[in-house]
Coordinates of C-alpha atoms and ligand atoms in Angstrom, one line a residue:
X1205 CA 0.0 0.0 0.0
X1206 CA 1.4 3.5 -0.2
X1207 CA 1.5 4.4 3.3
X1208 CA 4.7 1.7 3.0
X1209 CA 8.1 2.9 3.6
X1210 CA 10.5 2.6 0.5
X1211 CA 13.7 0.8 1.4
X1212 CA 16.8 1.8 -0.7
X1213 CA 20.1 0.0 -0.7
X1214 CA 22.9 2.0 -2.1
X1215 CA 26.4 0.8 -2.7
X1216 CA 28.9 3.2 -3.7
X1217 CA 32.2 2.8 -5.2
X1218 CA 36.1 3.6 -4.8
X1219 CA 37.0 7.8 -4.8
X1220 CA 35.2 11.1 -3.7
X1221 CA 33.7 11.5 -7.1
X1222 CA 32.0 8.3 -6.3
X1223 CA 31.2 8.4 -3.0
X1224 CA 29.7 11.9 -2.6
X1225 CA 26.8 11.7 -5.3
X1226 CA 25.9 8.4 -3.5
X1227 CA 25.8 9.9 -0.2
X1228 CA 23.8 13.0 -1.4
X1229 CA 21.5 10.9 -3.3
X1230 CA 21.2 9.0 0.6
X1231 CA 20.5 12.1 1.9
X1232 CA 17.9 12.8 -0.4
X1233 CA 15.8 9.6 0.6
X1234 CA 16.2 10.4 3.9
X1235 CA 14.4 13.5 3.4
X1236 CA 11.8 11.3 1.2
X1237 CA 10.9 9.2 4.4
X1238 CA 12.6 6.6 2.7
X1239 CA 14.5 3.9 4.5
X1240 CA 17.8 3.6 3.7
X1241 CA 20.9 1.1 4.1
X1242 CA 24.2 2.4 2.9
X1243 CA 26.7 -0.6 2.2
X1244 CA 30.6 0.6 2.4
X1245 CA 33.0 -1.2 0.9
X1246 CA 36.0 -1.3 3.1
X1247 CA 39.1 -0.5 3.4
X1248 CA 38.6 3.1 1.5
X1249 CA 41.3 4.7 -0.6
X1250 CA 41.6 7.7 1.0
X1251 CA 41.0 9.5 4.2
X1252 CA 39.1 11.9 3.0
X1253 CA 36.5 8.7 2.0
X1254 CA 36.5 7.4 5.7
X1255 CA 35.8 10.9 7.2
X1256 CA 33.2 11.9 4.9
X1257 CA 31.1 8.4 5.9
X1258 CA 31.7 9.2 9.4
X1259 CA 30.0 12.7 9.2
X1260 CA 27.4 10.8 6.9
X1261 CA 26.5 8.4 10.0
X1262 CA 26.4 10.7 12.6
X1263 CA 24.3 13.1 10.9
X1264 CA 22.1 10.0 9.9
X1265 CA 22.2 8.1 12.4
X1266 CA 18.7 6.1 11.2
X1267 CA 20.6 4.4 7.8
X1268 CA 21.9 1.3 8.1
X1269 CA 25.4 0.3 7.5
X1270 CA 26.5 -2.7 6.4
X1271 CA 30.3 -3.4 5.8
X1272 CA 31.2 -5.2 3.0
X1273 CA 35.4 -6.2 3.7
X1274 CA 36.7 -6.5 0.4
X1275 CA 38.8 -9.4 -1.0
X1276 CA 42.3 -8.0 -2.4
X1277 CA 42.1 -6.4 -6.8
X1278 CA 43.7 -9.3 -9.0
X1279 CA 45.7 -6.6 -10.4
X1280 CA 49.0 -6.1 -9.0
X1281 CA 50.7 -4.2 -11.4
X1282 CA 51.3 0.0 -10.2
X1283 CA 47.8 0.7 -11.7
X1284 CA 45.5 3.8 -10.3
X1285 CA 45.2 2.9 -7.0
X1286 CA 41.5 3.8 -6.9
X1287 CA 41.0 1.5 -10.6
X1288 CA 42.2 -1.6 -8.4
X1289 CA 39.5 -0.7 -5.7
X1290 CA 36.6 -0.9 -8.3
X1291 CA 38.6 -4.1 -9.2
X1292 CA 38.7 -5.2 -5.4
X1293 CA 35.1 -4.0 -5.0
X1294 CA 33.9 -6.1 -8.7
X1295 CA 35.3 -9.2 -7.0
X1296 CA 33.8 -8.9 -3.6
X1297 CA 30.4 -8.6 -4.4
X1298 CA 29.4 -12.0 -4.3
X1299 CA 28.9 -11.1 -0.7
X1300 CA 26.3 -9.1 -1.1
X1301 CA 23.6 -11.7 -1.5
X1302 CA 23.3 -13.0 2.1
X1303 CA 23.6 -9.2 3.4
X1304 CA 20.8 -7.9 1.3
X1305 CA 18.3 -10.7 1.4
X1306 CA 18.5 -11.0 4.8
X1307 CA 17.2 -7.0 5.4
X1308 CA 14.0 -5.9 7.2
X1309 CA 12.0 -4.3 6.3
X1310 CA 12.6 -6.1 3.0
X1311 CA 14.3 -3.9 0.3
X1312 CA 12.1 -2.0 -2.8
X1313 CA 14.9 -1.1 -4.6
X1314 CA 19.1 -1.2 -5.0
X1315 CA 21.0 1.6 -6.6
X1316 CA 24.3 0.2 -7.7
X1317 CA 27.6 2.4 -8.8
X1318 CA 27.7 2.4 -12.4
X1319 CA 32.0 0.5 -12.2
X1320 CA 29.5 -2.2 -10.8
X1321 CA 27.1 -3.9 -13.5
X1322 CA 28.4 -7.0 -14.3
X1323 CA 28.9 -8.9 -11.1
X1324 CA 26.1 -7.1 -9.1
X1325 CA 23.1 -7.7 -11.6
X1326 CA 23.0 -11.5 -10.9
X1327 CA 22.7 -10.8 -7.2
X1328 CA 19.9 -7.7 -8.0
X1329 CA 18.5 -10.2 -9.8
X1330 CA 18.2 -13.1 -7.3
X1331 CA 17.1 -10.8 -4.3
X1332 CA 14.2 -9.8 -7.1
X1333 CA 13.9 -6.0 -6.5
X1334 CA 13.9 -3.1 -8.9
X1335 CA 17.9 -2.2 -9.4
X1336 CA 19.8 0.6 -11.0
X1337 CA 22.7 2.4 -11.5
X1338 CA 23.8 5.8 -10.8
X1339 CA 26.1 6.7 -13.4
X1340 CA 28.5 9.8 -12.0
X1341 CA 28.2 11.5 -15.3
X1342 CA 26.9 13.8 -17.5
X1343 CA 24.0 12.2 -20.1
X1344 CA 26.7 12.6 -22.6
X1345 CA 28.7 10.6 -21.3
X1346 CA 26.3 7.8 -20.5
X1347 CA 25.7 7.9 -24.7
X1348 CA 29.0 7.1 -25.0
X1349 CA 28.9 4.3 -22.5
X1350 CA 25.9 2.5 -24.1
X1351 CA 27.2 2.9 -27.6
X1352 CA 30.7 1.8 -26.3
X1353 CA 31.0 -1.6 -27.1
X1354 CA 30.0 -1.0 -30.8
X1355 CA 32.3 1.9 -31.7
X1356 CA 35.3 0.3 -29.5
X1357 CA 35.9 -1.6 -33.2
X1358 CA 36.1 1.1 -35.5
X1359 CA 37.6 3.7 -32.6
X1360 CA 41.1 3.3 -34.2
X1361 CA 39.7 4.3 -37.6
X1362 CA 37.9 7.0 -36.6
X1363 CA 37.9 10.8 -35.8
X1364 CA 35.2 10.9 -33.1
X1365 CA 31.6 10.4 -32.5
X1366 CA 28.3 12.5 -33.0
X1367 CA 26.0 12.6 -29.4
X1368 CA 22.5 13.5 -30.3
X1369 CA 22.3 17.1 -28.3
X1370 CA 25.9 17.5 -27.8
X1371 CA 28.5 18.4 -30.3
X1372 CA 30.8 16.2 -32.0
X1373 CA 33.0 14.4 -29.4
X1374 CA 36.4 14.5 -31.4
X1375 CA 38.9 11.2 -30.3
X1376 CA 40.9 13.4 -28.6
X1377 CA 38.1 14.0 -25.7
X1378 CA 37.9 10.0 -25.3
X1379 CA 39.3 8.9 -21.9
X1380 CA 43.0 7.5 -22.5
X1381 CA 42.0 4.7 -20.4
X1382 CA 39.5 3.3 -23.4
X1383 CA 41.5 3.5 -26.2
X1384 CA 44.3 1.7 -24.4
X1385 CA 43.6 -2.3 -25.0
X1386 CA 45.0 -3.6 -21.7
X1387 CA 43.6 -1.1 -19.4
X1388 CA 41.6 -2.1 -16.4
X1389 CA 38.9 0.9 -17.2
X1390 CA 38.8 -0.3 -21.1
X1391 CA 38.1 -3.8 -19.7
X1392 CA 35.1 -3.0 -17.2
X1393 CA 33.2 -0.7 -19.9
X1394 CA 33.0 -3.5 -22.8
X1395 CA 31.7 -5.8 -20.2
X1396 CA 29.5 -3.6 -18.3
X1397 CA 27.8 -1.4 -21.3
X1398 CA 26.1 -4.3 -23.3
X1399 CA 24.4 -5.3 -19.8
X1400 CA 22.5 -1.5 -19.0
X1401 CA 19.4 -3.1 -20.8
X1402 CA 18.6 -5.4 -17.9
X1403 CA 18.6 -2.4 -15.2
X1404 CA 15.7 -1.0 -13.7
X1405 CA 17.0 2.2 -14.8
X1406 CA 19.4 4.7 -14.9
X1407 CA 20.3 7.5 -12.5
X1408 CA 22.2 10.5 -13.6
X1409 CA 23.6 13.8 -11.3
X1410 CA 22.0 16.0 -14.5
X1411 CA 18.7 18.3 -15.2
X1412 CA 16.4 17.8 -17.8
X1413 CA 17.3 21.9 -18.4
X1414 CA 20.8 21.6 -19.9
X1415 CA 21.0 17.8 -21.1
X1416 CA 17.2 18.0 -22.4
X1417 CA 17.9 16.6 -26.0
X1418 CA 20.2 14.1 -25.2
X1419 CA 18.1 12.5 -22.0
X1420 CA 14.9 12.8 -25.3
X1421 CA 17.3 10.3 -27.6
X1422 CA 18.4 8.0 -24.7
X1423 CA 14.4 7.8 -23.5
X1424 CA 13.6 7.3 -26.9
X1425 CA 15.7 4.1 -27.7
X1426 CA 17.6 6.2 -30.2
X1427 CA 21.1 5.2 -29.4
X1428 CA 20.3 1.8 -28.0
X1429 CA 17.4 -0.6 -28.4
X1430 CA 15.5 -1.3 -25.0
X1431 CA 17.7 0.7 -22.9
X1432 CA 15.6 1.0 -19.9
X1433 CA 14.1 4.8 -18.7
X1434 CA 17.2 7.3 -17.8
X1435 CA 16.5 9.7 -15.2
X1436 CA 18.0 13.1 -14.7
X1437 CA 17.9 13.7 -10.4
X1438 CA 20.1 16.2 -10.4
X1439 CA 22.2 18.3 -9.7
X1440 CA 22.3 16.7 -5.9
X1441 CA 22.4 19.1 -3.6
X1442 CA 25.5 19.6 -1.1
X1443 CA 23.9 18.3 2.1
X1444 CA 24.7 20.8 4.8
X1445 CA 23.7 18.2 7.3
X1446 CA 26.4 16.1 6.8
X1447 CA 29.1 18.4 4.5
X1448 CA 29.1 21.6 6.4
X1449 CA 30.2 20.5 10.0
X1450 CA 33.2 22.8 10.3
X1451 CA 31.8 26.2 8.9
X1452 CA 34.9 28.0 9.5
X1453 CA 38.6 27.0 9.0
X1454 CA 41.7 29.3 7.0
X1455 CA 40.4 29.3 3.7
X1456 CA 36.9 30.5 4.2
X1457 CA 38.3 33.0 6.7
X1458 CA 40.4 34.5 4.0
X1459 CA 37.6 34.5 1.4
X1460 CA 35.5 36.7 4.0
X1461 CA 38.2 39.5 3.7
X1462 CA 38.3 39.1 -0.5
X1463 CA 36.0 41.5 -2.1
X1464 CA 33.1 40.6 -4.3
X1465 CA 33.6 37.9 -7.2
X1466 CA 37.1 38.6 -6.8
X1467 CA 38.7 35.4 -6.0
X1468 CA 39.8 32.8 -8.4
X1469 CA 39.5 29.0 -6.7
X1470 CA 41.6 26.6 -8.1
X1471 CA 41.2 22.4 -7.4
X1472 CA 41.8 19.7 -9.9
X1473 CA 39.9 17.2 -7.9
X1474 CA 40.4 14.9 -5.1
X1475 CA 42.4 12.2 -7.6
X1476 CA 45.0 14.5 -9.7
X1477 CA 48.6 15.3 -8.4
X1478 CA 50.1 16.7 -11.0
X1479 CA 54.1 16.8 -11.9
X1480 CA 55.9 19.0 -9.7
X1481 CA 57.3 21.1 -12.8
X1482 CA 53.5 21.3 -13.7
X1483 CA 52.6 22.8 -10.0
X1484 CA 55.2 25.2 -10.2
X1485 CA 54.0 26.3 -14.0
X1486 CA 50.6 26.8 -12.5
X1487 CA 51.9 29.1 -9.3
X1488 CA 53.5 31.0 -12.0
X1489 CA 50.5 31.7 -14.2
X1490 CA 48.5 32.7 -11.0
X1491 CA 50.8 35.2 -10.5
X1492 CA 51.1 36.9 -14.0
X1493 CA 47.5 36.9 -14.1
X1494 CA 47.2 39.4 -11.2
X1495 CA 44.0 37.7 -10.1
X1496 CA 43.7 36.8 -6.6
X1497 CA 43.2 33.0 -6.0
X1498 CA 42.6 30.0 -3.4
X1499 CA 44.5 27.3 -4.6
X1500 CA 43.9 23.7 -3.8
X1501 CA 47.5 21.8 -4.2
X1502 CA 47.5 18.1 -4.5
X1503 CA 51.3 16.6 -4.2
X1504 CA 50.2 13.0 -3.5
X1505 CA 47.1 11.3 -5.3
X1506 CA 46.2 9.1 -2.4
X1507 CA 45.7 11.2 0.6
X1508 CA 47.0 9.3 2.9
X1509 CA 50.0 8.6 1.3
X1510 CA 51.3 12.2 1.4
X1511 CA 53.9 12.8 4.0
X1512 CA 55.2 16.2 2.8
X1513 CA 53.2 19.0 4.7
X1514 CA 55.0 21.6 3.7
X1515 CA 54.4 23.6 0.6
X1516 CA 57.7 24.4 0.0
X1517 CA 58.4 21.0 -1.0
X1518 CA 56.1 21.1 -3.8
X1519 CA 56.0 24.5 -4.7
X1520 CA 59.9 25.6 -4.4
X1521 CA 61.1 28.4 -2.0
X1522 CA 61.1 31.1 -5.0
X1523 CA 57.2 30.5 -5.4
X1524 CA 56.7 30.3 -2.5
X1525 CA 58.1 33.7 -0.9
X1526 CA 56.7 35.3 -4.7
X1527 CA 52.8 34.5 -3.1
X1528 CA 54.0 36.1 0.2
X1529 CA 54.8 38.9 -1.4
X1530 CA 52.1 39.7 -3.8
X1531 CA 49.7 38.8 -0.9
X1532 CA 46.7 38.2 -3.5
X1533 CA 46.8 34.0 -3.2
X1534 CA 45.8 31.3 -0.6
X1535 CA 47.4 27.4 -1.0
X1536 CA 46.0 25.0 1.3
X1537 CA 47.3 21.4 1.2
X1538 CA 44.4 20.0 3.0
X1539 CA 41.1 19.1 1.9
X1540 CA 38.7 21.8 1.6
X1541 CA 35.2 22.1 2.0
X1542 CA 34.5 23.1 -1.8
X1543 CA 31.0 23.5 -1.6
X1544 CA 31.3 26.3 0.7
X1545 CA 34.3 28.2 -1.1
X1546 CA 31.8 27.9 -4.3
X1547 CA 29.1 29.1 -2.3
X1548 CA 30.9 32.1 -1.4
X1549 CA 30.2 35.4 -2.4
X1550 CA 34.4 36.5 -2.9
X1551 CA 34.6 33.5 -5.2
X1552 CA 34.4 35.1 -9.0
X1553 CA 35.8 32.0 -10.9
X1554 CA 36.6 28.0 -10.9
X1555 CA 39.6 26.8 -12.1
X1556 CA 38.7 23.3 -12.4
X1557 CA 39.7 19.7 -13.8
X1558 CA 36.0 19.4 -14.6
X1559 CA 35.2 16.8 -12.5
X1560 CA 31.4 15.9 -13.0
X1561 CA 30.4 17.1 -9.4
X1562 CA 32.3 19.9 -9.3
X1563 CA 30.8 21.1 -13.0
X1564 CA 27.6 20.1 -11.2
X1565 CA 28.4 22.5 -8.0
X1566 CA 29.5 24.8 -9.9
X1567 CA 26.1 24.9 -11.8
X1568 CA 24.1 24.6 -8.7
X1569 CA 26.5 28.2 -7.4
X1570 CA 26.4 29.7 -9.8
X1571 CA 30.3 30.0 -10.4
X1572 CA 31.9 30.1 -13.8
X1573 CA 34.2 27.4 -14.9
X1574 CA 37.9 27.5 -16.5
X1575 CA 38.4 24.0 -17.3
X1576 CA 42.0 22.4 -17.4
X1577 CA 40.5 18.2 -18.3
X1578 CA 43.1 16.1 -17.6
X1579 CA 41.9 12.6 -17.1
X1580 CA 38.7 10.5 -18.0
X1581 CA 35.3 12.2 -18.7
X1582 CA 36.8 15.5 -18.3
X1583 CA 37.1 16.9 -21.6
X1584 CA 33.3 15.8 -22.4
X1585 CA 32.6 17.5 -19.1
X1586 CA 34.3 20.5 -19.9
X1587 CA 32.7 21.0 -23.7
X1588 CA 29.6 20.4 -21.8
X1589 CA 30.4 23.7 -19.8
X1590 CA 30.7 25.6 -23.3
X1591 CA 28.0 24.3 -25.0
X1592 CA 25.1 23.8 -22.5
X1593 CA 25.7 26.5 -20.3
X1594 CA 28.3 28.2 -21.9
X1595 CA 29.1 29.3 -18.4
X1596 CA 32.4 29.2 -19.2
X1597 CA 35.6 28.3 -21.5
X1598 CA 38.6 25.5 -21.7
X1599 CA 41.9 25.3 -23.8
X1600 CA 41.7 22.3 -26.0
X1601 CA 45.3 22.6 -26.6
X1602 CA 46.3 21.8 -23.2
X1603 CA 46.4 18.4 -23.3
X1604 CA 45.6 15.2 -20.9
X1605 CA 47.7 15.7 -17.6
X1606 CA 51.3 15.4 -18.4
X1607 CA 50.3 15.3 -22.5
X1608 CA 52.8 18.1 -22.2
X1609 CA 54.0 21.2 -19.8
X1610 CA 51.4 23.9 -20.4
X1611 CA 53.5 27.1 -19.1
X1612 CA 52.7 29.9 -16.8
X1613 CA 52.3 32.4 -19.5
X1614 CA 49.5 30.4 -21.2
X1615 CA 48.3 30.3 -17.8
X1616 CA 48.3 33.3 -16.9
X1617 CA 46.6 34.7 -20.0
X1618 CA 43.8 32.5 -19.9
X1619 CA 42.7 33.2 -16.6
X1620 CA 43.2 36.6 -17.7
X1621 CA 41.1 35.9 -20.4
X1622 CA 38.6 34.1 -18.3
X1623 CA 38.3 36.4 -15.1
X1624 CA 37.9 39.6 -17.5
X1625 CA 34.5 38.2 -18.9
X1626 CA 31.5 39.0 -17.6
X1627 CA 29.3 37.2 -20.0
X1628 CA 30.4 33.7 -18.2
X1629 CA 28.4 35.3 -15.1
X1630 CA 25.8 36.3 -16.4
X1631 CA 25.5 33.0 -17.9
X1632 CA 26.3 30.9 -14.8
X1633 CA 23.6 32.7 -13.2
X1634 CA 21.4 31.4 -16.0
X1635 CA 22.6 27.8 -15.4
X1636 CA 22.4 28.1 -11.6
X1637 CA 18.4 29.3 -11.5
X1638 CA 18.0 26.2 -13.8
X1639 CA 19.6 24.5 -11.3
X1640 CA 17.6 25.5 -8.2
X1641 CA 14.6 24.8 -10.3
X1642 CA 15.2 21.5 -11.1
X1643 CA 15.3 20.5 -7.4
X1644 CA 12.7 22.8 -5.9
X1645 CA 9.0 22.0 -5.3
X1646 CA 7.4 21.0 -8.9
X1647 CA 11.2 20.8 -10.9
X1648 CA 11.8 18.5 -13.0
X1649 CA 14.8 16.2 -11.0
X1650 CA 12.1 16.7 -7.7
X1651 CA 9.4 15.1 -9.7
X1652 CA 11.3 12.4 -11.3
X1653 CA 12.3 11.3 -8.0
X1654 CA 8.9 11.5 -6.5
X1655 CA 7.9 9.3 -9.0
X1656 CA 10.4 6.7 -8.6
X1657 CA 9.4 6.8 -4.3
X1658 CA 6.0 6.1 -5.3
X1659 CA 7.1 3.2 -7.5
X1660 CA 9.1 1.4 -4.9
X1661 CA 6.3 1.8 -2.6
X1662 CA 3.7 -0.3 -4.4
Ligands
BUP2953 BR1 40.2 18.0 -3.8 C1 38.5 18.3 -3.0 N1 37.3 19.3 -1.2 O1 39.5 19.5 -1.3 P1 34.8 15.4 -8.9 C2 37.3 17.9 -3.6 N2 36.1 18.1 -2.9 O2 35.1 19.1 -1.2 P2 37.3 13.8 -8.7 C3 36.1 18.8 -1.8 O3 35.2 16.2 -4.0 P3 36.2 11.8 -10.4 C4 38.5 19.1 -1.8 O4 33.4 19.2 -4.1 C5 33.5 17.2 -5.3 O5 32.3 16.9 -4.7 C6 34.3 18.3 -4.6 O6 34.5 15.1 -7.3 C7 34.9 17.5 -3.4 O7 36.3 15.0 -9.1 C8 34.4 15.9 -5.1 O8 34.8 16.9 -9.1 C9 35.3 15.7 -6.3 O9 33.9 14.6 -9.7 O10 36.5 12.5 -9.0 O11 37.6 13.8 -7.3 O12 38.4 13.9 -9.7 O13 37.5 11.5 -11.0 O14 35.5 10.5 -10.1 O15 35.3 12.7 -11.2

């Protein structure tokens, strides 16, 4: 009947681009009266994994946990430490089956990571309840997953591929990680993408408002024969409940003395460290541009791998003492709370790697984007800034990370470039009512949520 409580399992998967959407979209059901058990794959990667699922717990304390210890990645070789988690995570899931279909209140639905289809739809399948996956992209980017498989043939031969709604995605924006045969990543995609027609469903961290004709082709079995309903939720709201515990800390402190849309904030994302000689290039072309910035340095790509606290070991003494003395720029080494430094008023730009959440808080802010991609989905991500917002620009002749040394001239002038603007504002303003739209009362992500609620509870 429908005064039933849905009960939603979720299972996330390796990295903070993973493991945020998930716990948003968790946060979301809660606020849905939905009942909701979170499974966590464990050890994490990082610590910055572990510390955002503590905060999740304690600020909802009514989900349910369950641990699932992982057995060891088959892959020894030096591979992306968070690629041999999904690994390590693919081969563990066997032991899901007696965790889920043991549950009470029995489960209505499972929302699966998207690195997950293959070994998780047998178990989905034996438990019997609606399943799906939340695929941590844009809607472009899921068009290129379901029409994977078929185009892996030809992608030698080829100069790119047309996406209904999107422009031409040359075969330079294609993650490395595909076109390379023995790749873990390549491996997973050509067995998981012929397998999204037995889902439930998928979930994407999109609106309807800037992905509208390409959400219209995938609904309408245009790129792939019974692909099952695709549904834009998005963009999932930072969750002050469980995000925001520590409202003050150096770097918001220093944005509260920056005037107005002055500041430009600079991350590449919780999984890039970039090349020291690159670091230093990028110090450089902060300084030339004159612009005032908070700068998020990465020197290791597992946090809790990086011993060196000090910035002068990544950045040089010369840099180093140049910021101190133009007194216009912030470096933190730690992790930030980014969805408070994008919220703030100081903050006039993002110089990003285009990760999809953080083009998706950047949408939901309001904050225009200078995108450096330089690994996976990125470049898509970042065209998707130009030409569905247009809230925004990125230099196609930068390369993948470490493709080459992009110096602190170019740098400098494009943030010059980008900073000067002020149609990107005006246009991120655009993108970010959209935004609040979607998820308020009567938008279009709200609805299609709703919808889904009332399914689970029949
Ligand atoms: Br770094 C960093 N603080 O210091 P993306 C990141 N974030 O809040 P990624 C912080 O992590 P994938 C920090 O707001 C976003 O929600 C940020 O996700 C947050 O990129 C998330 O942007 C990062 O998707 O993941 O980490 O490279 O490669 O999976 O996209």
């Amino acid at each position: 009947s429908s005064s039933c409580v849905a009960h939603v399992a979720l299972l996330p998967s390796a990295g903070m681009g993973h493991l945020t959407p998930f716990l948003r979209l968790a946060a979301m059901l809660c606020h849905h009266h939905c009942h909701v058990t979170l499974i966590t794959p464990k050890p994490t990667v990082s610590n910055a994994e572990s510390n955002l699922l503590s905060k999740f717990f304690s600020a909802f304390p009514q989900v349910n946990q369950l641990n699932l210890h992982l057995l060891p990645s088959s892959h020894t070789a030096n591979a992306d430490p968070f690629f041999l988690q999904f690994d390590a995570i693919r081969r563990s899931c066997h032991l899901l089956h007696p965790l889920l279909s043991s549950l009470s209140p029995p489960l209505s639905s499972f929302v699966y990571d998207m690195t997950l289809i293959s070994p998780v739809l047998p178990i989905a399948t034996a438990i019997g309840v609606p399943h799906y996956i939340l695929f941590t992209s844009s809607a472009s980017m899921f068009c290129f997953f379901s029409c994977f498989p078929n185009a892996a043939e030809s992608i030698s031969d080829r100069d790119g591929f047309d996406i209904p709604g999107f422009s031409y995605v040359s075969k330079s924006w294609i993650p490395p990680q595909l076109l390379d045969k023995n790749a873990i990543f390549r491996k997973l995609f050509l067995e998981d993408s012929p397998k999204v027609t037995k889902l439930h469903g998928v979930f994407l961290n999109t609106f309807e408002e800037v992905e509208s004709k390409t959400l219209e082709a995938l609904n309408a079995g245009e790129l792939v024969k019974d692909l099952p309903p695709v549904h834009a939720l998005g963009p999932f709201v930072p969750c002050y409940e469980f995000e925001g515990l520590c409202e003050t800390g150096e770097p918001l402190k220093w944005l509260d003395e920056q005037p107005h849309g002055s500041v430009l904030y600079v991350c590449f994302g919780s999984r890039t460290a970039l090349e020291s000689n690159q670091i230093r290039e990028i110090g450089d072309g902060l300084l030339r541009s004159g612009f005032r910035f908070l700068w998020v340095m990465k020197g290791n790509k597992v946090d809790k791998e990086d011993e060196e606290k000090r910035l002068e070991g990544v950045l040089g003494i010369e840099l180093v003492e140049r910021i101190i003395k133009e007194n216009k720029g912030m470096v933190v080494k730690e992790w930030v709370d980014q969805r408070q430094i994008l919220d703030h008023s100081a903050v006039g730009g993002f110089f990003s790697h285009c990760g999809w959440n953080s083009v998706m808080e950047a949408a939901f802010y309001g904050v225009p984007i200078l995108g450096w991609p330089l690994a996976g989905d990125q470049k898509v991500n970042a065209e998707f800034v130009v030409s569905n917002g247009g809230f925004g620009i990125w230099k196609k002749d930068w390369g993948w990370e470490g493709e080459r040394l992009v110096r602190g001239e170019e740098i400098g002038d494009a943030i010059k470039e980008f900073m000067s603007d002020e149609s990107f504002f005006a246009k991120a303003e655009q993108v970010k009512m959209a935004a609040r739209k979607a998820v308020s009362v009567g938008g279009s992500s709200k609805i299609n949520l709703h919808k889904l609620i009332e399914e689970w509870k029949k």
